[in-house]
Amino acid sequence: MEDGSGSYDRAKEVKEFDETKAGVKGLIDSGVTKVPKFLMHPPENLSSSIPPTSTDFQVPLIDLDGFDDDLRRVQIVEEIHKASETWGFFQMVNHGVPNRVIENLLQAIREFHEQPKEMKMKWYSRDSKQRVRYYCNGDLLVAKTANWRDSIAFDFQDGPLDPEALPSVCRQAVQEYIEHLINLRDVLSSLLSEALGISSDYLAGIECMKSETLVCHYYPVCPEPDLTIGTTKHSDPSSLTILLQDNIGGLQVLHQGHWVDLPPRHGALVANIGDLMQLITNDKFKSVEHRVLAGRVGPRTSAACFLYPSATHRFKPYGPIKAFLSDDLPIYRETHVGEYLAYYKSKGLDGNSALSHFKLT
């Protein structure tokens, strides 16, 4: 809020906003036509920023059909190897998750976020230990600027959730989607292991992708998309992220100094390498920065499934895999997922990678 002297109390505005428990959707419902100051971003964060957007590049598309056929598998593994080393991202088709399950989840995300505020408020929380919670910006209280999105998160890191612990409006869709994602996770674990040139059960054996956190985002239509952003530039702290996005668009990947659009493809899912995977592969696979633009068209919905070490391995030290150190020195010190996430959350989505904090030199 500003007074006559032009001073601005961001903390006060953020606190008042957070206490509404209505999120960005609540701002739109209240009729705002201007982006509030705490949601405004500096020019370097926005769609017109440097580095520029480029149409000269295309995120790799990998068809997983026939992954269990020996000859076809060799080709798929090579495509994953190349994409993970150079892009850190790839789209997937024929991944085994039925279109019906995908559409049901996207619909359920919309239905949850478009409920009356009174129906959603009971799920609103800033307590990251709460296994099902609705919130606006996980780093709202520490970030310099907030993002134009609301989220509901489902934490499966300690095992299956009691169905009654999930909002009824999205209960069945979330449960069914996660069941299929677990199957896909197991397939990708073996394919990524082979792409690293190690035994197909290696990543499964160290349980670095064993547990899931599903975060479902809702990006309302924005009246001034040139002043804010859906998601700030960041990389993911996970081992791997599997992303479902609807048909609105807005996701961009940073590649060779350019922002590259990752346009929606019906029925496709996106996989991206996370920070922990870059750490344990000693920079062989890349965790790449990405962002989501705000838009006048929407709302946009997405579901990011972050794959982490299992709950029993929360304090197990992970460092560069010894197989990659025969000719190279380790780039990173060992860390456990608890420590990594604590640091990642403490700094917020500030546009800087958390990985540099764990470098040995």
PDB file of C-alpha atoms in Angstrom, residues 184-300:
ATOM      1  CA  LEU A 184       5.573 -44.236 -16.286  1.00  0.00           C
ATOM      2  CA  ARG A 185       8.108 -43.296 -13.594  1.00  0.00           C
ATOM      3  CA  ASP A 186       9.357 -46.882 -13.504  1.00  0.00           C
ATOM      4  CA  VAL A 187       9.718 -46.963 -17.289  1.00  0.00           C
ATOM      5  CA  LEU A 188      11.602 -43.657 -17.366  1.00  0.00           C
ATOM      6  CA  SER A 189      13.838 -44.718 -14.481  1.00  0.00           C
ATOM      7  CA  SER A 190      15.139 -47.675 -16.482  1.00  0.00           C
ATOM      8  CA  LEU A 191      15.416 -45.713 -19.743  1.00  0.00           C
ATOM      9  CA  LEU A 192      17.323 -42.879 -18.044  1.00  0.00           C
ATOM     10  CA  SER A 193      19.661 -45.393 -16.390  1.00  0.00           C
ATOM     11  CA  GLU A 194      20.460 -46.923 -19.765  1.00  0.00           C
ATOM     12  CA  ALA A 195      20.853 -43.442 -21.275  1.00  0.00           C
ATOM     13  CA  LEU A 196      23.529 -42.825 -18.637  1.00  0.00           C
ATOM     14  CA  GLY A 197      25.317 -45.985 -19.746  1.00  0.00           C
ATOM     15  CA  ILE A 198      24.688 -47.819 -16.473  1.00  0.00           C
ATOM     16  CA  SER A 199      22.506 -50.813 -15.605  1.00  0.00           C
ATOM     17  CA  SER A 200      18.793 -50.302 -16.233  1.00  0.00           C
ATOM     18  CA  ASP A 201      17.919 -50.808 -12.558  1.00  0.00           C
ATOM     19  CA  TYR A 202      20.534 -48.374 -11.201  1.00  0.00           C
ATOM     20  CA  LEU A 203      18.335 -45.310 -10.582  1.00  0.00           C
ATOM     21  CA  ALA A 204      15.583 -47.523  -9.171  1.00  0.00           C
ATOM     22  CA  GLY A 205      18.161 -49.116  -6.868  1.00  0.00           C
ATOM     23  CA  ILE A 206      19.303 -45.818  -5.341  1.00  0.00           C
ATOM     24  CA  GLU A 207      15.639 -44.751  -5.032  1.00  0.00           C
ATOM     25  CA  CYS A 208      16.262 -41.198  -6.247  1.00  0.00           C
ATOM     26  CA  MET A 209      12.889 -41.100  -8.078  1.00  0.00           C
ATOM     27  CA  LYS A 210      10.890 -43.198  -5.655  1.00  0.00           C
ATOM     28  CA  SER A 211       8.327 -40.729  -4.286  1.00  0.00           C
ATOM     29  CA  GLU A 212       5.957 -38.228  -5.859  1.00  0.00           C
ATOM     30  CA  THR A 213       4.633 -34.761  -5.161  1.00  0.00           C
ATOM     31  CA  LEU A 214       1.886 -33.636  -7.547  1.00  0.00           C
ATOM     32  CA  VAL A 215       1.428 -29.858  -7.795  1.00  0.00           C
ATOM     33  CA  CYS A 216      -1.552 -28.665  -9.826  1.00  0.00           C
ATOM     34  CA  HIS A 217      -1.321 -25.063 -11.011  1.00  0.00           C
ATOM     35  CA  TYR A 218      -4.051 -22.671 -12.105  1.00  0.00           C
ATOM     36  CA  TYR A 219      -3.076 -19.501 -14.004  1.00  0.00           C
ATOM     37  CA  PRO A 220      -6.053 -17.126 -14.248  1.00  0.00           C
ATOM     38  CA  VAL A 221      -6.506 -14.806 -17.208  1.00  0.00           C
ATOM     39  CA  CYS A 222      -4.300 -11.772 -16.568  1.00  0.00           C
ATOM     40  CA  PRO A 223      -5.432  -8.188 -17.337  1.00  0.00           C
ATOM     41  CA  GLU A 224      -1.828  -6.952 -17.725  1.00  0.00           C
ATOM     42  CA  PRO A 225       0.351  -9.947 -18.731  1.00  0.00           C
ATOM     43  CA  ASP A 226       3.237  -7.650 -19.676  1.00  0.00           C
ATOM     44  CA  LEU A 227       3.669  -6.667 -16.011  1.00  0.00           C
ATOM     45  CA  THR A 228       3.760 -10.066 -14.305  1.00  0.00           C
ATOM     46  CA  ILE A 229       4.628 -13.704 -14.979  1.00  0.00           C
ATOM     47  CA  GLY A 230       2.990 -17.078 -14.386  1.00  0.00           C
ATOM     48  CA  THR A 231       6.140 -18.743 -13.055  1.00  0.00           C
ATOM     49  CA  THR A 232       9.520 -17.066 -12.630  1.00  0.00           C
ATOM     50  CA  LYS A 233      12.608 -18.516 -14.319  1.00  0.00           C
ATOM     51  CA  HIS A 234      13.735 -21.530 -12.288  1.00  0.00           C
ATOM     52  CA  SER A 235      14.964 -25.105 -12.428  1.00  0.00           C
ATOM     53  CA  ASP A 236      13.266 -27.910 -10.498  1.00  0.00           C
ATOM     54  CA  PRO A 237      14.778 -29.344  -7.291  1.00  0.00           C
ATOM     55  CA  SER A 238      13.560 -32.873  -8.089  1.00  0.00           C
ATOM     56  CA  SER A 239      15.351 -35.793  -9.725  1.00  0.00           C
ATOM     57  CA  LEU A 240      12.822 -35.723 -12.564  1.00  0.00           C
ATOM     58  CA  THR A 241       9.600 -33.816 -13.229  1.00  0.00           C
ATOM     59  CA  ILE A 242       6.750 -35.106 -15.383  1.00  0.00           C
ATOM     60  CA  LEU A 243       4.521 -32.247 -16.526  1.00  0.00           C
ATOM     61  CA  LEU A 244       1.015 -32.230 -17.921  1.00  0.00           C
ATOM     62  CA  GLN A 245      -0.103 -28.953 -19.499  1.00  0.00           C
ATOM     63  CA  ASP A 246      -3.412 -28.014 -21.085  1.00  0.00           C
ATOM     64  CA  ASN A 247      -3.774 -26.436 -24.550  1.00  0.00           C
ATOM     65  CA  ILE A 248      -3.218 -22.784 -23.570  1.00  0.00           C
ATOM     66  CA  GLY A 249       0.580 -22.587 -23.826  1.00  0.00           C
ATOM     67  CA  GLY A 250       3.021 -20.232 -22.130  1.00  0.00           C
ATOM     68  CA  LEU A 251       5.759 -22.647 -21.032  1.00  0.00           C
ATOM     69  CA  GLN A 252       9.238 -21.641 -22.210  1.00  0.00           C
ATOM     70  CA  VAL A 253      12.597 -23.415 -21.880  1.00  0.00           C
ATOM     71  CA  LEU A 254      15.959 -21.625 -21.808  1.00  0.00           C
ATOM     72  CA  HIS A 255      18.177 -23.132 -24.526  1.00  0.00           C
ATOM     73  CA  GLN A 256      21.439 -21.748 -25.917  1.00  0.00           C
ATOM     74  CA  GLY A 257      20.649 -18.276 -24.626  1.00  0.00           C
ATOM     75  CA  HIS A 258      17.103 -18.163 -26.017  1.00  0.00           C
ATOM     76  CA  TRP A 259      13.644 -18.725 -24.603  1.00  0.00           C
ATOM     77  CA  VAL A 260      12.012 -21.512 -26.598  1.00  0.00           C
ATOM     78  CA  ASP A 261       8.268 -22.114 -26.520  1.00  0.00           C
ATOM     79  CA  LEU A 262       7.187 -25.614 -25.559  1.00  0.00           C
ATOM     80  CA  PRO A 263       3.790 -25.669 -27.276  1.00  0.00           C
ATOM     81  CA  PRO A 264       1.109 -28.017 -25.942  1.00  0.00           C
ATOM     82  CA  ARG A 265       0.571 -31.232 -27.858  1.00  0.00           C
ATOM     83  CA  HIS A 266      -2.658 -33.137 -27.297  1.00  0.00           C
ATOM     84  CA  GLY A 267      -2.073 -36.185 -25.107  1.00  0.00           C
ATOM     85  CA  ALA A 268       1.636 -35.484 -24.642  1.00  0.00           C
ATOM     86  CA  LEU A 269       3.524 -35.236 -21.366  1.00  0.00           C
ATOM     87  CA  VAL A 270       6.758 -33.344 -20.735  1.00  0.00           C
ATOM     88  CA  ALA A 271       9.749 -34.713 -18.822  1.00  0.00           C
ATOM     89  CA  ASN A 272      12.486 -32.494 -17.469  1.00  0.00           C
ATOM     90  CA  ILE A 273      15.685 -33.295 -15.621  1.00  0.00           C
ATOM     91  CA  GLY A 274      15.783 -31.868 -12.077  1.00  0.00           C
ATOM     92  CA  ASP A 275      18.631 -30.479  -9.993  1.00  0.00           C
ATOM     93  CA  LEU A 276      19.208 -33.705  -8.052  1.00  0.00           C
ATOM     94  CA  MET A 277      19.654 -35.643 -11.302  1.00  0.00           C
ATOM     95  CA  GLN A 278      22.182 -33.089 -12.569  1.00  0.00           C
ATOM     96  CA  LEU A 279      24.015 -33.413  -9.253  1.00  0.00           C
ATOM     97  CA  ILE A 280      24.214 -37.204  -9.191  1.00  0.00           C
ATOM     98  CA  THR A 281      25.186 -37.369 -12.887  1.00  0.00           C
ATOM     99  CA  ASN A 282      27.954 -34.790 -12.294  1.00  0.00           C
ATOM    100  CA  ASP A 283      26.490 -32.427 -14.937  1.00  0.00           C
ATOM    101  CA  LYS A 284      26.065 -35.176 -17.547  1.00  0.00           C
ATOM    102  CA  PHE A 285      22.303 -34.548 -17.588  1.00  0.00           C
ATOM    103  CA  LYS A 286      21.165 -30.930 -17.371  1.00  0.00           C
ATOM    104  CA  SER A 287      18.537 -29.355 -15.125  1.00  0.00           C
ATOM    105  CA  VAL A 288      17.417 -26.465 -17.309  1.00  0.00           C
ATOM    106  CA  GLU A 289      15.712 -23.216 -16.386  1.00  0.00           C
ATOM    107  CA  HIS A 290      12.180 -22.615 -17.593  1.00  0.00           C
ATOM    108  CA  ARG A 291       9.288 -20.245 -16.968  1.00  0.00           C
ATOM    109  CA  VAL A 292       5.576 -19.740 -17.663  1.00  0.00           C
ATOM    110  CA  LEU A 293       4.255 -16.492 -19.138  1.00  0.00           C
ATOM    111  CA  ALA A 294       1.061 -14.849 -17.923  1.00  0.00           C
ATOM    112  CA  GLY A 295      -1.582 -14.427 -20.597  1.00  0.00           C
ATOM    113  CA  ARG A 296      -4.836 -12.786 -21.612  1.00  0.00           C
ATOM    114  CA  VAL A 297      -6.154 -16.185 -22.732  1.00  0.00           C
ATOM    115  CA  GLY A 298      -7.023 -18.832 -20.208  1.00  0.00           C
ATOM    116  CA  PRO A 299      -7.198 -19.953 -17.546  1.00  0.00           C
ATOM    117  CA  ARG A 300      -4.162 -22.210 -18.008  1.00  0.00           C
TER     118      ARG A 300
END
